[in-house]
Amino acid sequence: MAVDNRDTIIVLTNLPDKASATRLASLLVERRHAACVNILAECTSVYRWQGRVETATEVPILIKTSRAAYSRLEEEILANHPYELPEIVSVPLGAGLPAYLNWVAAQSAVD
């Protein structure tokens, strides 16, 4: 099965700590909402929330999935994310190794 580069996306979200990032990443891969999730190093986020500038330590994750699996993935993140309003953003791929893109599509297959 050949996959169009536009069929593969990377979804980003941040979690408050490594334990919650690992739990969510495992859940997304186990339930086939994602082919792979990278848990990145802790970072500092500065943002405006409810009229105040806030600073927080967060753990970003990069989720590799297909466009077809996005709506299920978003629902799963919302159901299992500790934040009231989690960042969930999708980034399309401009290009990628065809064999890798095919693997992502197969691992995040929508039933």
N, CA, C and O of each residue as an XYZ file, in Angstrom:
444
protein
N       0.842     -1.176      0.000
C       0.000      0.000      0.000
C       0.887      1.240      0.000
O       1.649      1.466      0.940
N       0.787      2.031     -1.046
C       1.550      3.265     -1.120
C       0.779      4.369     -0.428
O      -0.435      4.492     -0.591
N       1.484      5.161      0.336
C       0.860      6.229      1.114
C       1.304      7.568      0.564
O       2.485      7.770      0.281
N       0.374      8.472      0.413
C       0.649      9.845      0.027
C       1.247     10.549      1.244
O       0.763     10.359      2.360
N       2.281     11.352      1.052
C       2.899     12.091      2.168
C       1.859     12.849      2.984
O       2.008     12.993      4.198
N       0.803     13.337      2.326
C      -0.211     14.138      3.007
C      -1.083     13.303      3.944
O      -1.841     13.861      4.736
N      -0.987     11.984      3.866
C      -1.786     11.116      4.727
C      -1.179     10.960      6.117
O      -1.861     10.525      7.044
N       0.084     11.307      6.267
C       0.782     11.153      7.547
C       0.891     12.511      8.219
O       1.215     13.512      7.580
N       0.614     12.531      9.530
C       0.700     13.777     10.291
C       1.474     13.540     11.578
O       1.617     12.408     12.038
N       1.967     14.623     12.142
C       2.566     14.600     13.468
C       1.671     15.460     14.352
O       1.360     16.600     14.007
N       1.261     14.916     15.482
C       0.411     15.638     16.426
C       1.252     15.941     17.663
O       1.977     15.078     18.158
N       1.148     17.167     18.154
C       1.905     17.578     19.333
C       0.959     17.861     20.487
O      -0.119     18.427     20.306
N       1.382     17.456     21.672
C       0.718     17.856     22.900
C       1.772     17.903     23.996
O       2.852     17.330     23.851
N       1.462     18.580     25.081
C       2.357     18.680     26.235
C       1.655     18.124     27.457
O       0.444     18.282     27.614
N       2.414     17.475     28.317
C       1.871     16.933     29.561
C       2.679     17.462     30.735
O       3.802     17.934     30.556
N       2.116     17.386     31.937
C       2.786     18.016     33.082
C       4.020     17.283     33.593
O       4.840     17.880     34.290
N       4.170     16.003     33.262
C       5.323     15.240     33.760
C       5.555     14.015     32.888
O       4.720     13.659     32.056
N       6.713     13.370     33.093
C       7.083     12.229     32.268
C       6.145     11.039     32.478
O       5.853     10.313     31.528
N       5.677     10.832     33.686
C       4.787      9.697     33.956
C       3.492      9.820     33.161
O       3.048      8.844     32.556
N       2.882     10.997     33.152
C       1.639     11.153     32.397
C       1.899     11.094     30.890
O       1.060     10.601     30.135
N       3.052     11.591     30.452
C       3.414     11.502     29.030
C       3.592     10.042     28.610
O       3.144      9.645     27.534
N       4.239      9.253     29.449
C       4.455      7.835     29.149
C       3.136      7.076     29.130
O       2.916      6.234     28.260
N       2.259      7.369     30.085
C       0.941      6.701     30.113
C       0.149      6.994     28.843
O      -0.400      6.080     28.227
N       0.090      8.264     28.449
C      -0.668      8.629     27.264
C      -0.032      8.039     26.009
O      -0.738      7.516     25.148
N       1.269      8.113     25.899
C       1.961      7.561     24.730
C       1.678      6.069     24.590
O       1.363      5.599     23.497
N       1.786      5.332     25.671
C       1.533      3.887     25.633
C       0.099      3.590     25.222
O      -0.142      2.695     24.413
N      -0.844      4.328     25.768
C      -2.253      4.140     25.446
C      -2.516      4.392     23.959
O      -3.224      3.618     23.314
N      -1.955      5.457     23.422
C      -2.176      5.795     22.013
C      -1.625      4.731     21.076
O      -2.253      4.402     20.069
N      -0.459      4.194     21.400
C       0.135      3.154     20.552
C      -0.610      1.829     20.737
O      -0.903      1.146     19.756
N      -0.918      1.460     21.983
C      -1.634      0.209     22.240
C      -2.983      0.167     21.530
O      -3.386     -0.879     21.022
N      -3.680      1.298     21.493
C      -5.012      1.345     20.874
C      -4.964      1.672     19.386
O      -6.000      1.885     18.756
N      -3.748      1.712     18.823
C      -3.513      1.928     17.393
C      -4.000      3.293     16.900
O      -4.369      3.446     15.736
N      -3.995      4.275     17.793
C      -4.288      5.639     17.373
C      -3.024      6.283     16.797
O      -3.096      7.301     16.108
N      -1.876      5.685     17.086
C      -0.591      6.208     16.633
C       0.357      5.052     16.367
O       0.267      3.990     16.984
N       1.268      5.286     15.433
C       2.297      4.288     15.141
C       3.451      4.403     16.133
O       4.046      3.403     16.535
N       3.752      5.631     16.516
C       4.910      5.895     17.364
C       4.693      7.209     18.090
O       4.097      8.136     17.543
N       5.174      7.288     19.319
C       5.126      8.539     20.074
C       6.510      8.780     20.666
O       7.063      7.921     21.353
N       7.057      9.954     20.392
C       8.323     10.353     21.009
C       8.021     11.204     22.223
O       7.264     12.172     22.146
N       8.617     10.838     23.342
C       8.513     11.617     24.572
C       9.787     12.447     24.659
O      10.883     11.907     24.809
N       9.636     13.744     24.564
C      10.793     14.622     24.509
C      11.226     15.053     25.909
O      10.569     14.757     26.908
N      12.340     15.751     25.946
C      12.871     16.249     27.217
C      11.965     17.336     27.777
O      11.300     18.063     27.040
N      11.959     17.424     29.077
C      11.190     18.442     29.781
C      11.559     19.834     29.259
O      12.718     20.107     28.945
N      10.560     20.696     29.174
C      10.804     22.065     28.714
C      10.022     23.046     29.579
O       9.186     22.651     30.392
N      10.304     24.311     29.391
C       9.566     25.352     30.089
C       8.634     26.023     29.087
O       9.066     26.454     28.018
N       7.359     26.108     29.438
C       6.368     26.768     28.588
C       5.912     28.055     29.265
O       5.679     28.083     30.473
N       5.788     29.109     28.483
C       5.271     30.388     28.955
C       4.033     30.670     28.110
O       4.099     30.652     26.881
N       2.909     30.930     28.766
C       1.653     31.096     28.045
C       0.701     31.979     28.861
O       0.896     32.184     30.059
N      -0.317     32.487     28.196
C      -1.345     33.270     28.875
C      -2.528     32.340     29.140
O      -3.019     31.686     28.220
N      -2.986     32.278     30.386
C      -4.124     31.438     30.764
C      -4.993     32.213     31.745
O      -4.526     32.650     32.796
N      -6.243     32.373     31.392
C      -7.226     33.068     32.232
C      -6.727     34.454     32.667
O      -6.838     34.849     33.828
N      -6.170     35.171     31.680
C      -5.765     36.546     31.907
C      -4.413     36.753     32.557
O      -4.002     37.893     32.774
N      -3.709     35.668     32.874
C      -2.390     35.794     33.521
C      -1.335     35.081     32.690
O      -1.619     34.089     32.019
N      -0.113     35.601     32.745
C       1.017     34.922     32.112
C       1.507     33.863     33.082
O       1.827     34.158     34.233
N       1.561     32.635     32.610
C       1.963     31.478     33.426
C       3.260     30.890     32.889
O       3.580     31.032     31.709
N       3.992     30.236     33.760
C       5.188     29.481     33.382
C       5.048     28.103     33.997
O       4.736     27.969     35.180
N       5.283     27.071     33.180
C       5.148     25.694     33.668
C       6.197     24.805     33.025
O       6.639     25.050     31.903
N       6.583     23.780     33.748
C       7.447     22.745     33.201
C       6.538     21.696     32.577
O       5.586     21.237     33.209
N       6.830     21.319     31.339
C       6.005     20.347     30.622
C       6.878     19.355     29.871
O       8.067     19.584     29.650
N       6.255     18.245     29.485
C       6.914     17.217     28.685
C       6.165     17.126     27.359
O       5.025     16.665     27.322
N       6.803     17.566     26.263
C       6.151     17.483     24.959
C       6.228     16.072     24.395
O       7.199     15.349     24.621
N       5.186     15.691     23.658
C       5.232     14.424     22.928
C       4.888     14.678     21.467
O       4.062     15.533     21.147
N       5.538     13.918     20.584
C       5.299     13.957     19.141
C       4.646     12.640     18.755
O       5.213     11.571     18.982
N       3.468     12.713     18.181
C       2.674     11.534     17.864
C       2.619     11.380     16.349
O       2.140     12.278     15.656
N       3.103     10.251     15.823
C       3.054      9.981     14.397
C       1.821      9.133     14.111
O       1.643      8.061     14.690
N       0.968      9.628     13.206
C      -0.284      8.941     12.911
C      -0.738      9.287     11.499
O      -0.038      9.975     10.755
N      -1.915      8.798     11.147
C      -2.492      9.094      9.830
C      -3.626     10.101      9.991
O      -4.213     10.223     11.066
N      -3.923     10.812      8.927
C      -5.062     11.742      8.947
C      -6.346     10.987      9.283
O      -7.197     11.499     10.010
N      -6.484      9.785      8.760
C      -7.697      8.993      9.004
C      -7.875      8.674     10.481
O      -9.008      8.548     10.947
N      -6.790      8.542     11.222
C      -6.858      8.184     12.646
C      -6.958      9.417     13.548
O      -7.120      9.276     14.760
N      -6.865     10.628     12.974
C      -6.784     11.830     13.809
C      -7.978     12.003     14.745
O      -7.778     12.280     15.928
N      -9.192     11.854     14.270
C     -10.348     12.143     15.127
C     -10.389     11.192     16.325
O     -10.722     11.615     17.431
N     -10.057      9.916     16.121
C     -10.003      8.960     17.241
C      -8.893      9.357     18.207
O      -9.066      9.306     19.425
N      -7.766      9.748     17.657
C      -6.622     10.148     18.470
C      -6.969     11.368     19.313
O      -6.664     11.402     20.505
N      -7.603     12.367     18.711
C      -7.979     13.565     19.446
C      -8.942     13.221     20.590
O      -8.783     13.723     21.703
N      -9.928     12.377     20.323
C     -10.875     11.950     21.363
C     -10.158     11.254     22.512
O     -10.471     11.490     23.678
N      -9.198     10.399     22.183
C      -8.448      9.659     23.201
C      -7.600     10.603     24.042
O      -7.535     10.458     25.263
N      -6.950     11.570     23.397
C      -6.157     12.538     24.152
C      -7.062     13.324     25.098
O      -6.747     13.465     26.279
N      -8.182     13.836     24.587
C      -9.101     14.602     25.432
C      -9.609     13.787     26.612
O      -9.758     14.319     27.712
N      -9.874     12.519     26.402
C     -10.402     11.659     27.470
C      -9.354     11.309     28.516
O      -9.701     10.952     29.642
N      -8.074     11.407     28.161
C      -7.016     10.935     29.059
C      -5.972     11.988     29.411
O      -4.948     11.661     30.010
N      -6.212     13.224     29.057
C      -5.248     14.303     29.308
C      -5.616     15.009     30.609
O      -6.794     15.266     30.855
N      -4.629     15.328     31.446
C      -4.946     15.966     32.722
C      -5.284     17.458     32.631
O      -5.804     18.025     33.592
N      -5.000     18.099     31.501
C      -5.259     19.538     31.396
C      -6.714     19.810     31.026
O      -7.352     19.026     30.324
N      -7.218     20.929     31.511
C      -8.566     21.386     31.154
C      -8.665     21.669     29.649
O      -9.663     21.331     29.013
N      -7.621     22.290     29.089
C      -7.569     22.615     27.670
C      -6.195     22.218     27.135
O      -5.281     23.043     27.102
N      -6.044     20.959     26.717
C      -4.726     20.530     26.234
C      -4.420     21.085     24.851
O      -5.312     21.266     24.022
N      -3.150     21.349     24.627
C      -2.694     21.672     23.278
C      -2.774     20.386     22.467
O      -2.188     19.373     22.851
N      -3.487     20.416     21.364
C      -3.509     19.294     20.420
C      -3.435     19.938     19.045
O      -4.418     20.501     18.564
N      -2.264     19.854     18.410
C      -2.095     20.445     17.088
C      -1.498     19.409     16.145
O      -0.662     18.591     16.528
N      -1.954     19.471     14.908
C      -1.516     18.534     13.881
C      -0.651     19.274     12.868
O      -0.970     20.389     12.456
N       0.448     18.637     12.474
C       1.354     19.208     11.490
C       1.447     18.229     10.322
O       1.826     17.074     10.521
N       1.109     18.668      9.102
C       1.221     17.763      7.947
C       2.682     17.583      7.552
O       3.519     18.447      7.811
N       2.970     16.469      6.934
C       4.328     16.218      6.443
C       4.435     16.658      4.993
O       3.527     16.421      4.197
N       5.527     17.288      4.657
C       5.776     17.674      3.272
C       6.404     16.542      2.486
O       6.198     16.427      1.277
N       7.170     15.703      3.170
C       7.850     14.581      2.525
C       8.292     13.618      3.615
O       8.321     13.965      4.795
N       8.632     12.410      3.204
C       9.125     11.421      4.146
C       9.514     10.148      3.422
O       9.119      9.926      2.277
N      10.277      9.329      4.083
C      10.691      8.049      3.523
C       9.441      7.209      3.270
O       8.716      6.910      4.219
N       9.165      6.819      2.034
C       7.936      6.085      1.730
C       7.724      4.844      2.599
O       6.602      4.587      3.036
N       8.762      4.087      2.850
C       8.601      2.876      3.670
C       8.177      3.236      5.087
O       7.365      2.530      5.685
N       8.713      4.320      5.632
C       8.323      4.754      6.978
C       6.872      5.228      6.983
O       6.111      4.877      7.885
N       6.485      6.016      5.992
C       5.108      6.507      5.913
C       4.119      5.355      5.777
O       3.037      5.391      6.362
N       4.485      4.341      5.010
C       3.632      3.152      4.893
C       3.490      2.457      6.242
O       2.408      1.987      6.593
N       4.588      2.391      6.998
C       4.551      1.771      8.328
C       3.628      2.545      9.261
O       2.824      1.950      9.979
N       3.744      3.884      9.251
C       2.866      4.712     10.094
C       1.408      4.431      9.739
O       0.580      4.252     10.632
N       1.092      4.392      8.470
C      -0.286      4.153      8.022
C      -0.775      2.787      8.505
O      -1.902      2.663      8.985
N       0.061      1.776      8.379
C      -0.342      0.416      8.789
C      -0.536      0.308     10.298
O      -1.434     -0.396     10.761
N       0.307      1.008     11.072
C       0.223      0.900     12.521
C      -0.890      1.742     13.129
O      -1.304      1.492     14.261
N      -1.372      2.722     12.403
C      -2.453      3.567     12.913
C      -3.707      3.377     12.054
O      -4.493      4.300     11.843
N      -3.857      2.166     11.577
C      -4.983      1.833     10.700
C      -6.311      1.990     11.421
O      -6.466      1.564     12.565
N      -7.250      2.596     10.748
C      -8.598      2.756     11.270
C      -9.371      1.502     10.925
O      -9.408      1.073      9.772
N      -9.996      0.914     11.953
C     -10.762     -0.319     11.720
C     -12.001     -0.054     10.922
O     -12.761     -0.980     10.635
